[in-house]
PDB file of C-alpha atoms in Angstrom:
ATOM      1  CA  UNK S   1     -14.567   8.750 -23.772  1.00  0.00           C
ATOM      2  CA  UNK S   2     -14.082   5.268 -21.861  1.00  0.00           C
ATOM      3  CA  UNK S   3     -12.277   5.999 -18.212  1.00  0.00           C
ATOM      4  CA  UNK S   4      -9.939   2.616 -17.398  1.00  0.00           C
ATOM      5  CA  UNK S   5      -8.792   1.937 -14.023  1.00  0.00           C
ATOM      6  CA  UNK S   6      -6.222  -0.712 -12.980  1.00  0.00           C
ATOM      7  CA  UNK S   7      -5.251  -1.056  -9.597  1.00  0.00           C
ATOM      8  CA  UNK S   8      -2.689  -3.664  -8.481  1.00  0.00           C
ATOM      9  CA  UNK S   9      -2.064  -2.595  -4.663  1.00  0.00           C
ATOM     10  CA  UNK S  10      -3.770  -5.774  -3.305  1.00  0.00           C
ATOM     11  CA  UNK S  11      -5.966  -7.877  -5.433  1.00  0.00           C
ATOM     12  CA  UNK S  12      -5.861  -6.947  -9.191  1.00  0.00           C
ATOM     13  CA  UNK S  13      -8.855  -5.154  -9.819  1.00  0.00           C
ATOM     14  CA  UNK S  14      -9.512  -3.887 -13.628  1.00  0.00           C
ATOM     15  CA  UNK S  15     -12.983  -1.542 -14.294  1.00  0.00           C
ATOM     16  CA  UNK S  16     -13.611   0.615 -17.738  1.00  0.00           C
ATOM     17  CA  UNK S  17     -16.377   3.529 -16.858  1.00  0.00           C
ATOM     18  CA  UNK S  18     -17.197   1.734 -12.912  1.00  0.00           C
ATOM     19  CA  UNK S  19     -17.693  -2.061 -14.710  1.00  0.00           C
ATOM     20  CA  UNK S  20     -15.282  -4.421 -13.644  1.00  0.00           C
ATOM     21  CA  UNK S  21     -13.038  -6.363 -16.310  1.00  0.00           C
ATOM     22  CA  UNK S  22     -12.834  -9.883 -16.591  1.00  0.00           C
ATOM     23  CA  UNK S  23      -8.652 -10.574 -16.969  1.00  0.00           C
ATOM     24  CA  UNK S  24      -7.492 -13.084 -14.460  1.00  0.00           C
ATOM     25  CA  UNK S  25      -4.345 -14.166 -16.337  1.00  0.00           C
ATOM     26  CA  UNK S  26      -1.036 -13.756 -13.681  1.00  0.00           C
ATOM     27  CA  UNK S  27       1.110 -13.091 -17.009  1.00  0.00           C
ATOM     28  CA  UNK S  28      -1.188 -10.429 -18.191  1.00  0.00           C
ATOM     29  CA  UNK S  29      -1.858  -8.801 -15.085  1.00  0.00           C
ATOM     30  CA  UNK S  30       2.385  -9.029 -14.225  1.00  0.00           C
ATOM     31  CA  UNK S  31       3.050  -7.575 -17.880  1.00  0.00           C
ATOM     32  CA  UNK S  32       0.599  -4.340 -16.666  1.00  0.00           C
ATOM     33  CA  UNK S  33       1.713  -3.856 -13.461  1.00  0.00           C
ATOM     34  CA  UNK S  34       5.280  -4.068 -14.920  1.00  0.00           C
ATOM     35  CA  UNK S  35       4.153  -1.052 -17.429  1.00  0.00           C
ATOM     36  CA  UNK S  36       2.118   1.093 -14.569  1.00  0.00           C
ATOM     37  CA  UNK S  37       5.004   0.784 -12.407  1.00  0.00           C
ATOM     38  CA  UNK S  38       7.561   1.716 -14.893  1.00  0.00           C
ATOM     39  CA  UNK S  39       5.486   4.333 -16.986  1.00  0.00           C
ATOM     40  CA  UNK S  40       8.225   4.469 -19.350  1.00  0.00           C
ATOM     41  CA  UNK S  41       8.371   2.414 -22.772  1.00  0.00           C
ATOM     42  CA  UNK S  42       9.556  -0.937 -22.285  1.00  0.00           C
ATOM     43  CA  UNK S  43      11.435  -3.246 -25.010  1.00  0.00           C
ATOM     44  CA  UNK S  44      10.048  -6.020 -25.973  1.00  0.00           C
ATOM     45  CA  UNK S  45      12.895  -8.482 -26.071  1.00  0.00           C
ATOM     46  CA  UNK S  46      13.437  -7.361 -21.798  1.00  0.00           C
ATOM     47  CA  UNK S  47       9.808  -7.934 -21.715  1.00  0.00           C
ATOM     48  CA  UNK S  48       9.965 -11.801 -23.045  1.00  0.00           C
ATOM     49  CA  UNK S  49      13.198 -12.098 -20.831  1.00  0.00           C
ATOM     50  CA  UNK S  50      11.508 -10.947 -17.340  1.00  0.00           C
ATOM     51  CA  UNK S  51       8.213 -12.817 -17.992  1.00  0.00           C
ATOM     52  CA  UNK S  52       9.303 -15.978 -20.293  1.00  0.00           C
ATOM     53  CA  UNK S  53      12.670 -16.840 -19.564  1.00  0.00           C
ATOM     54  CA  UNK S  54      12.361 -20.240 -20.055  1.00  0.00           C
ATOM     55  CA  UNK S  55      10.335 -20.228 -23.189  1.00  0.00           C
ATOM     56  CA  UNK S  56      12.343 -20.450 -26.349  1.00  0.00           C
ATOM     57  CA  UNK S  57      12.488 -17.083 -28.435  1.00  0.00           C
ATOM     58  CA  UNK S  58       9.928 -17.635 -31.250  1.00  0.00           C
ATOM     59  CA  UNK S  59       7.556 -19.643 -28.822  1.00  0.00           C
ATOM     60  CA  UNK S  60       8.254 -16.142 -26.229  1.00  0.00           C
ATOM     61  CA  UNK S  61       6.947 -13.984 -28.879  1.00  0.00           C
ATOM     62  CA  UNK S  62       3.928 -15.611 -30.212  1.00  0.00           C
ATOM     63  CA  UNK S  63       3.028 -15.726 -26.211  1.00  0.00           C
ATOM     64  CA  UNK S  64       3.321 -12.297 -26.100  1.00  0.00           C
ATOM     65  CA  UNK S  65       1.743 -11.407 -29.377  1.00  0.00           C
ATOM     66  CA  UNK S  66      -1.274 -13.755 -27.641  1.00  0.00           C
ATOM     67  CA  UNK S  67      -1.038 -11.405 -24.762  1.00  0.00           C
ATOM     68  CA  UNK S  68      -1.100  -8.118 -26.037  1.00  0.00           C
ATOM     69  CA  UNK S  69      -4.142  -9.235 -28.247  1.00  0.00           C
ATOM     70  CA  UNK S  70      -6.193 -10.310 -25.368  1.00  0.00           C
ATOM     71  CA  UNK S  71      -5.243  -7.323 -23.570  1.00  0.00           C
ATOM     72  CA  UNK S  72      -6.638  -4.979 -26.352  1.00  0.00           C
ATOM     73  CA  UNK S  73      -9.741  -7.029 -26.601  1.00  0.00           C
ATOM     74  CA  UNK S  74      -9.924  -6.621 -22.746  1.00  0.00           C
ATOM     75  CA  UNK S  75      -8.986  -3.509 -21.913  1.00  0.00           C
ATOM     76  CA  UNK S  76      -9.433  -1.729 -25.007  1.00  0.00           C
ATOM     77  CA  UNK S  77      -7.754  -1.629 -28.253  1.00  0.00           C
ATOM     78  CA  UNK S  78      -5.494   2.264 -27.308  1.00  0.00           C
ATOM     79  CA  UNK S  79      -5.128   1.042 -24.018  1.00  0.00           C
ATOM     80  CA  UNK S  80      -1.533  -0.048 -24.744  1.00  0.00           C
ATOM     81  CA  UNK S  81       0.853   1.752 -26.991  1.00  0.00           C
ATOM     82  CA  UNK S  82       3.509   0.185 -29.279  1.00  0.00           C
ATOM     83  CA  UNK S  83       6.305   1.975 -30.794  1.00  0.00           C
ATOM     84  CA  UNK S  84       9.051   0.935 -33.094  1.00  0.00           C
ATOM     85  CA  UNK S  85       9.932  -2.506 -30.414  1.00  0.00           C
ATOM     86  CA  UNK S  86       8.765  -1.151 -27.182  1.00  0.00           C
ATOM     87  CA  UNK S  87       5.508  -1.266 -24.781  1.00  0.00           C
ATOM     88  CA  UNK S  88       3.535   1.575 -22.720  1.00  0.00           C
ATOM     89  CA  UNK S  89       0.834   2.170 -21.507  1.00  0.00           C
ATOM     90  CA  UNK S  90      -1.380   4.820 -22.957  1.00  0.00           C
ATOM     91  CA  UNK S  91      -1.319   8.313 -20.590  1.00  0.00           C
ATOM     92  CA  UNK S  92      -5.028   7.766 -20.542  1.00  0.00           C
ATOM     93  CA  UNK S  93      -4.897   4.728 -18.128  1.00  0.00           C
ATOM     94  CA  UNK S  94      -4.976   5.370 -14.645  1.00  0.00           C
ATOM     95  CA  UNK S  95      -3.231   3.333 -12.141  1.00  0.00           C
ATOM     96  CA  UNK S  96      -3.510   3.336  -8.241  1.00  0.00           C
ATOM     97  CA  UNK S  97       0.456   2.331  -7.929  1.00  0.00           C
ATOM     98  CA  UNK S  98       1.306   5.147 -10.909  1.00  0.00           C
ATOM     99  CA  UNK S  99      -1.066   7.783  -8.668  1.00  0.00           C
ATOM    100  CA  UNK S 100       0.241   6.476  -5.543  1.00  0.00           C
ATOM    101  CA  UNK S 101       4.192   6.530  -6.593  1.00  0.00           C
ATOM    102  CA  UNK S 102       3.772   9.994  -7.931  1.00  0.00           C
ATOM    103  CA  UNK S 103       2.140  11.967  -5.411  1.00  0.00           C
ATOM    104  CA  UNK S 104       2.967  10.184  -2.152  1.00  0.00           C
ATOM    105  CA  UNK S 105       6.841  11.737  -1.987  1.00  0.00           C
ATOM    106  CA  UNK S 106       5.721  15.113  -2.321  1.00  0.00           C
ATOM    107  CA  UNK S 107       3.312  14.219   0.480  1.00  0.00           C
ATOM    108  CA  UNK S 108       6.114  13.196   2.649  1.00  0.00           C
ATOM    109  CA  UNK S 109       8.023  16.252   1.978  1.00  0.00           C
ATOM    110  CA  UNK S 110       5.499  18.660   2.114  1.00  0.00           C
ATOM    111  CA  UNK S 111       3.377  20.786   4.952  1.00  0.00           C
ATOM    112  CA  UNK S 112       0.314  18.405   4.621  1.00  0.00           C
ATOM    113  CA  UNK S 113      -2.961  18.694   5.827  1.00  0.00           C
ATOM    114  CA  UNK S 114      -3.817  14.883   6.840  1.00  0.00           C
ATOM    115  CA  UNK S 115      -6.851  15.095   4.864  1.00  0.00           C
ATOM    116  CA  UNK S 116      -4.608  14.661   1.588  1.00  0.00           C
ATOM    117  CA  UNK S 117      -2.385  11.957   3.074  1.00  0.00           C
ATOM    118  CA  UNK S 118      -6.047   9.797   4.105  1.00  0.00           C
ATOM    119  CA  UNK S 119      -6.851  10.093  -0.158  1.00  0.00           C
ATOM    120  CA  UNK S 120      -3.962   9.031  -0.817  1.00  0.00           C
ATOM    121  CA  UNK S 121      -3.656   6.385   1.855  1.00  0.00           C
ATOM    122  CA  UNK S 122      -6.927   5.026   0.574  1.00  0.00           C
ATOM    123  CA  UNK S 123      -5.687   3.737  -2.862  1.00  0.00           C
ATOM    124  CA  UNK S 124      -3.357   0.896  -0.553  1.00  0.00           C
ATOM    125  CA  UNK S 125      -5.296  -2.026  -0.810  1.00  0.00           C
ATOM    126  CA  UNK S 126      -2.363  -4.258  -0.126  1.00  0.00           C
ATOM    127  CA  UNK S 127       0.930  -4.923  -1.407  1.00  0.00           C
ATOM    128  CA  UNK S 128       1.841  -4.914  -4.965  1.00  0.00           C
ATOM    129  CA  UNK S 129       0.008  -7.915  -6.862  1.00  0.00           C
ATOM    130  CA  UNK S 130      -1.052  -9.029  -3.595  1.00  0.00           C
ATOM    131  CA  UNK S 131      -1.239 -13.359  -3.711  1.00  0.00           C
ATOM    132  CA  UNK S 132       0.587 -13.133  -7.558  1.00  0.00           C
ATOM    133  CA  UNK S 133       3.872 -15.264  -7.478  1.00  0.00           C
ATOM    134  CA  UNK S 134       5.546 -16.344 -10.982  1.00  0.00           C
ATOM    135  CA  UNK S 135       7.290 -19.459 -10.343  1.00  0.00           C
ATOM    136  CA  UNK S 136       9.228 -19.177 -13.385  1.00  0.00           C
ATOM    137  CA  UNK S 137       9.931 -15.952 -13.796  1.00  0.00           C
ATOM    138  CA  UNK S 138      12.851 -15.486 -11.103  1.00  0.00           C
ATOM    139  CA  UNK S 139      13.724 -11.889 -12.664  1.00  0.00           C
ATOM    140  CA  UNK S 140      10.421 -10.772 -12.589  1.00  0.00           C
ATOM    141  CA  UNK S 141       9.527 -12.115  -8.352  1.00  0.00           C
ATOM    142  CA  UNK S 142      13.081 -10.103  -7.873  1.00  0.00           C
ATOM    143  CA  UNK S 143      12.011  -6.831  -9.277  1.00  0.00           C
ATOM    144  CA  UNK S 144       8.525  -7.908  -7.324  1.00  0.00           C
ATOM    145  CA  UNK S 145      10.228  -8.123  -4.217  1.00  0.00           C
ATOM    146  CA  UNK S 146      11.737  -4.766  -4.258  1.00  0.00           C
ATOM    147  CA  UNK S 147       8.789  -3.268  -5.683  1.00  0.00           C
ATOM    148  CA  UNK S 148       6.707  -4.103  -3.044  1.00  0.00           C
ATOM    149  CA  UNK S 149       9.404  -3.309  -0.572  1.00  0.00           C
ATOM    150  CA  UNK S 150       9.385   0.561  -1.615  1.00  0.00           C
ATOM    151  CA  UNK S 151       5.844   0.624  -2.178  1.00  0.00           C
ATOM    152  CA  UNK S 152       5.318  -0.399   0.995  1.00  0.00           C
ATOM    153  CA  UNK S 153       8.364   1.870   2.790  1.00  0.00           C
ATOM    154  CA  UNK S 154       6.448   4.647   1.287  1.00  0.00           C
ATOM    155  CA  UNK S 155       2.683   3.722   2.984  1.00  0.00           C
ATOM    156  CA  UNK S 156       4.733   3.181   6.361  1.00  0.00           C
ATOM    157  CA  UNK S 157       6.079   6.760   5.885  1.00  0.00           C
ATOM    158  CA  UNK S 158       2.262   7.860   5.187  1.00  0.00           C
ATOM    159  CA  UNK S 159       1.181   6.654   7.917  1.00  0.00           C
ATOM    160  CA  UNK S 160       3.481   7.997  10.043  1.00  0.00           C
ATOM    161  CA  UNK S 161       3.078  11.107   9.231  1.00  0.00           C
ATOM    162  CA  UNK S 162      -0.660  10.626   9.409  1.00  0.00           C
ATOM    163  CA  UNK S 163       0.295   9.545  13.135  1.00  0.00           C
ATOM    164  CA  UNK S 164       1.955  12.887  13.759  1.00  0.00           C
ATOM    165  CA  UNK S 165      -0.762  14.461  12.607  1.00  0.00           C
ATOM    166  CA  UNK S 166      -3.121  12.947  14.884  1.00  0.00           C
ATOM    167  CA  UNK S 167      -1.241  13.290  18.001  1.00  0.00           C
ATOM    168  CA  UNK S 168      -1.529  16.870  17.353  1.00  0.00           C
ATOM    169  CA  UNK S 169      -4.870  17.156  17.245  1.00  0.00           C
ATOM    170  CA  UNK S 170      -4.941  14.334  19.959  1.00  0.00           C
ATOM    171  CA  UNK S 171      -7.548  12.482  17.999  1.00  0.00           C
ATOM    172  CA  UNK S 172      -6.644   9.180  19.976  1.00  0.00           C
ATOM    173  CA  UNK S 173      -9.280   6.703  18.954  1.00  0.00           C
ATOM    174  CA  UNK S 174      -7.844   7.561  15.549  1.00  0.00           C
ATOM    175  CA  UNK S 175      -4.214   7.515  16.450  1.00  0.00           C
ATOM    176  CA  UNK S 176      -4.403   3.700  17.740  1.00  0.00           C
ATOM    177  CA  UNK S 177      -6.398   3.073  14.131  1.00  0.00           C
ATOM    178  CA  UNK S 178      -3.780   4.109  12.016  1.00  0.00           C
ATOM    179  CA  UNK S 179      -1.062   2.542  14.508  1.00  0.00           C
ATOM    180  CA  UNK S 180      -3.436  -0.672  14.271  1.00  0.00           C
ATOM    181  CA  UNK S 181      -2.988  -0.177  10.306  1.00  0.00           C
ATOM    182  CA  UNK S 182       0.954   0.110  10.574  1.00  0.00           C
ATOM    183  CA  UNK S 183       0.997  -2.765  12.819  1.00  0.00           C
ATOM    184  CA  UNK S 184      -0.759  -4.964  10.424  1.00  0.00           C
ATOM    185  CA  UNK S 185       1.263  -4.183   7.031  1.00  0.00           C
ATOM    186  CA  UNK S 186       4.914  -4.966   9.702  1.00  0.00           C
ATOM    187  CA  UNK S 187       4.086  -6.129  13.812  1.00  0.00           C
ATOM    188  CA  UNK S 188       7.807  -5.574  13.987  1.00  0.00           C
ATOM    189  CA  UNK S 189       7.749  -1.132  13.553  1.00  0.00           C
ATOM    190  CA  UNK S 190       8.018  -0.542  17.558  1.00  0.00           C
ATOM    191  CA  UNK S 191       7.387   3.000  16.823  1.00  0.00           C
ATOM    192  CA  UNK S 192       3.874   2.071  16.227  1.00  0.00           C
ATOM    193  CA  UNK S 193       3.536  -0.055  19.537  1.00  0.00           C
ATOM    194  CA  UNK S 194       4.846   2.882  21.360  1.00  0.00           C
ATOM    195  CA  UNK S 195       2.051   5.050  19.156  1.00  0.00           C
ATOM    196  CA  UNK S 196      -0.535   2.365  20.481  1.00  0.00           C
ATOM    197  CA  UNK S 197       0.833   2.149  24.111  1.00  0.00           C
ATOM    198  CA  UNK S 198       0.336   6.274  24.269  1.00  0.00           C
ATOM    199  CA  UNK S 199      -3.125   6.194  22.099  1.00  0.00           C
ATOM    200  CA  UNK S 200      -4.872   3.703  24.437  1.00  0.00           C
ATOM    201  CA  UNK S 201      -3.126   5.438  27.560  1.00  0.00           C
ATOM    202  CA  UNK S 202      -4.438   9.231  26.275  1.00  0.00           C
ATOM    203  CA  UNK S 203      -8.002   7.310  25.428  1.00  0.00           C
ATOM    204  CA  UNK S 204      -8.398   5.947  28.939  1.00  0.00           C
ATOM    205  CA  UNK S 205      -7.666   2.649  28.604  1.00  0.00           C
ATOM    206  CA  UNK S 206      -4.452   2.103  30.719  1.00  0.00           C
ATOM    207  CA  UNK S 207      -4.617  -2.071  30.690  1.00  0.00           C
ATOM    208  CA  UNK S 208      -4.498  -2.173  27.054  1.00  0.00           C
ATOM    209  CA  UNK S 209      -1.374   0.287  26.829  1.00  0.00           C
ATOM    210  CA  UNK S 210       0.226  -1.849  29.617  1.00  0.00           C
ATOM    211  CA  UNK S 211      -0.622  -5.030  27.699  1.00  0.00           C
ATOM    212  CA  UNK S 212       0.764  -3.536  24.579  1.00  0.00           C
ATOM    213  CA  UNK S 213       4.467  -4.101  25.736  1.00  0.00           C
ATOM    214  CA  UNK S 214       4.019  -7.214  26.189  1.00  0.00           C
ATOM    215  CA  UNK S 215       2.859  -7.559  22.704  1.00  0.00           C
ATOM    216  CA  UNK S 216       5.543  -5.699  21.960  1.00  0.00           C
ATOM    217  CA  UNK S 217       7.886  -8.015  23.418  1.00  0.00           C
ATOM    218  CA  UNK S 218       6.497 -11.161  22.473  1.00  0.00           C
ATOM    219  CA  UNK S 219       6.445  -9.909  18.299  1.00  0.00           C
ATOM    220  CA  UNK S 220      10.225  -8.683  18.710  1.00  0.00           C
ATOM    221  CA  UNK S 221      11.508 -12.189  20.264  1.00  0.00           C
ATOM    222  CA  UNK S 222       9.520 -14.419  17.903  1.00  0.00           C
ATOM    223  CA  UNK S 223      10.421 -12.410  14.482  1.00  0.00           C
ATOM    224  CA  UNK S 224      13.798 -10.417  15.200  1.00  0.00           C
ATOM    225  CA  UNK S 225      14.894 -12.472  18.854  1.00  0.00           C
ATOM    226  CA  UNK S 226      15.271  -9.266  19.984  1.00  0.00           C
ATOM    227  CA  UNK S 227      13.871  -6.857  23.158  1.00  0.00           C
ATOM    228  CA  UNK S 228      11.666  -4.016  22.940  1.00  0.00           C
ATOM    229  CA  UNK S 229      14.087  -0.438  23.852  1.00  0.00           C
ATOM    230  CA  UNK S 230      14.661   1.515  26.465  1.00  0.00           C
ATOM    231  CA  UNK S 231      12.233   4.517  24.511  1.00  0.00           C
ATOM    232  CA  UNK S 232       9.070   1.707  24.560  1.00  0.00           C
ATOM    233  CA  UNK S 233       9.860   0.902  28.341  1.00  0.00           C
ATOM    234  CA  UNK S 234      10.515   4.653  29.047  1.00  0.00           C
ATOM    235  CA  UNK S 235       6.904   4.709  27.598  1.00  0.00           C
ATOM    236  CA  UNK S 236       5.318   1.632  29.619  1.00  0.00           C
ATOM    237  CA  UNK S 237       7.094   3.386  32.654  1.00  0.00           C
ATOM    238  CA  UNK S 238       4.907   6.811  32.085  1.00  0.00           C
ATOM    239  CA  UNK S 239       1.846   5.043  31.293  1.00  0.00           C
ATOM    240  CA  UNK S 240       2.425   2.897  34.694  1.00  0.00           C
ATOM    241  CA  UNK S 241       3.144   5.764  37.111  1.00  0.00           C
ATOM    242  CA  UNK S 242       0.386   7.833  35.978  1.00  0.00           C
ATOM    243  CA  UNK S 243       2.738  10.498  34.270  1.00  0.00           C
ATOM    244  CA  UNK S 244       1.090   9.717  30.869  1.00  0.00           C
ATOM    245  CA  UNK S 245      -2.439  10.805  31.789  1.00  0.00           C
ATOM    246  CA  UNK S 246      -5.795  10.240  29.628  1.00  0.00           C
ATOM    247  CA  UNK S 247      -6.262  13.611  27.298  1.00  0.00           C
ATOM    248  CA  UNK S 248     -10.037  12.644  26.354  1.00  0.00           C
ATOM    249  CA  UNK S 249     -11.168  12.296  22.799  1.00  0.00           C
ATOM    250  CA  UNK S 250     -10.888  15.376  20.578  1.00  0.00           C
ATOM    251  CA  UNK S 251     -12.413  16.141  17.075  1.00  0.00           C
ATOM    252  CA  UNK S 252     -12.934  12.667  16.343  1.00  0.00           C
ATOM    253  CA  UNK S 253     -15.528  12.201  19.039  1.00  0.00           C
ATOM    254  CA  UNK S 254     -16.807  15.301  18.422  1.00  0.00           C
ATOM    255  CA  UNK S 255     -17.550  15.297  14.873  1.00  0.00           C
ATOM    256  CA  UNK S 256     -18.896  11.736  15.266  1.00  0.00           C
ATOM    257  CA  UNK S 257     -21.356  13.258  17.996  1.00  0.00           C
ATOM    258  CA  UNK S 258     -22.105  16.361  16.055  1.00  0.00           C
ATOM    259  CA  UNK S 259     -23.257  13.678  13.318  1.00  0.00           C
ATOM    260  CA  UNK S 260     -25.376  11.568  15.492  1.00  0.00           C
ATOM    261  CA  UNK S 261     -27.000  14.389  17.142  1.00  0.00           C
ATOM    262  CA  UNK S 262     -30.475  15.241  16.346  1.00  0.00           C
ATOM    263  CA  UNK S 263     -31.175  18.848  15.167  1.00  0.00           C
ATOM    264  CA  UNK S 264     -32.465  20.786  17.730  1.00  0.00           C
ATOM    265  CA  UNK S 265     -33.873  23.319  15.063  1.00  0.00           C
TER     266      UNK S 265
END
């Protein structure tokens, strides 16, 4: 039996058994994401509404009829279900935003060994249809919007918990990476400056944790023309009179060595 993937965190990215799928239509991919994201059956008439509002009925149909063809010929002909008026996709088709909406919460919730969190982590390639923008489809870039705007709230949240986790383990070289990888998805989250400002400070490097504030700073007044808080300048404070020593690098370091090392045997 044929294994199809679609993921649509970052660039669309369609395989069947590891090959890759030719389907570069913004329609067809929006019409799938639409279905992965809802995983419920989806009317048809709602459909035609969200994705060809300006098209007149009949002409709104025979686009979609168009569609769903090409999609069977791509992606297989079970690969999307039709009942009655409504669209699914089969329960055969795996999605990263269907695996990544489902198991993330209970992540969250959870006593969670950061080893999970990572796999899970790992199917974010970017927001939701990353570069896809339907012009005339004002419905659809609305529900887009706030798609990507939970999607995203949720990696935040799995990152931060990732953070925890590596604060207790005082893995710091990894600590600033996943503060790095907060920082890049919003440079406004001062929680993760303050996560970077102790990382580099714990890992030795007490210029770049200094420096950080200023980043800090500078990202707050441009975006928000607002000030970094008294918690992130409690934190440049420690890190400046010493109180906020360097711990070394645990595990991290040490599994990297214990990798690189030669056998004595």
């Amino acid at each position: 039996m044929s294994t199809l993937r679609l993921s649509f965190l970052g660039p669309v990215r369609f395989q069947r058994d590891n090959q890759p799928l030719d389907l570069t239509i913004a329609k067809m991919q929006a019409l799938l994401a639409y279905l992965a994201v809802t995983q419920s059956p989806q009317d048809r008439d709602h459909l035609l509404d969200l994705l060809w509002p300006e098209s007149a009925p009949d002409a709104a149909r025979k686009t979609l009829r168009n569609a769903l063809w090409r999609l069977r010929q791509t992606l297989g002909h079970d690969a999307i279900v039709t009942k009655d008026s409504t669209l699914t996709l089969a329960d055969g088709v795996w999605t990263d935003v269907g695996t990544f909406s489902a198991q993330m919460p209970g992540l969250l919730v959870d006593t969670t060994e950061a080893e999970q969190i990572e796999t899970v982590l790992r199917l974010w390639r970017g927001p939701l249809l990353e570069n896809i923008k339907l012009t005339d489809a004002a419905n659809f870039e609305l529900w887009l919007d706030a798609e990507r705007g939970r999607l995203g709230q949720l990696f935040v949240a799995g990152l931060r918990r990732l953070l925890s986790a590596k604060r207790a383990t005082q893995e710091w070289n990894e600590l600033n990476e996943v503060s790095q990888r907060i920082l890049a998805h919003d440079e406004t989250l001062e929680d993760a400056h303050r996560a970077l400002m102790e990382g580099y400070a714990r890992f030795g490097d007490r210029s770049a944790a200094l420096r950080q504030l200023a980043t800090l700073r500078a990202t707050l007044d441009r975006e928000l023309d607002g000030v970094p808080s008294l918690e992130s300048q409690a934190v440049y404070d420690q890190i400046q009179a010493g109180t906020l020593p360097p711990h070394g690098v645990k595990l991290a370091q040490s599994r990297n060595a214990a990798i690189e090392s030669p056998s004595s045997g």
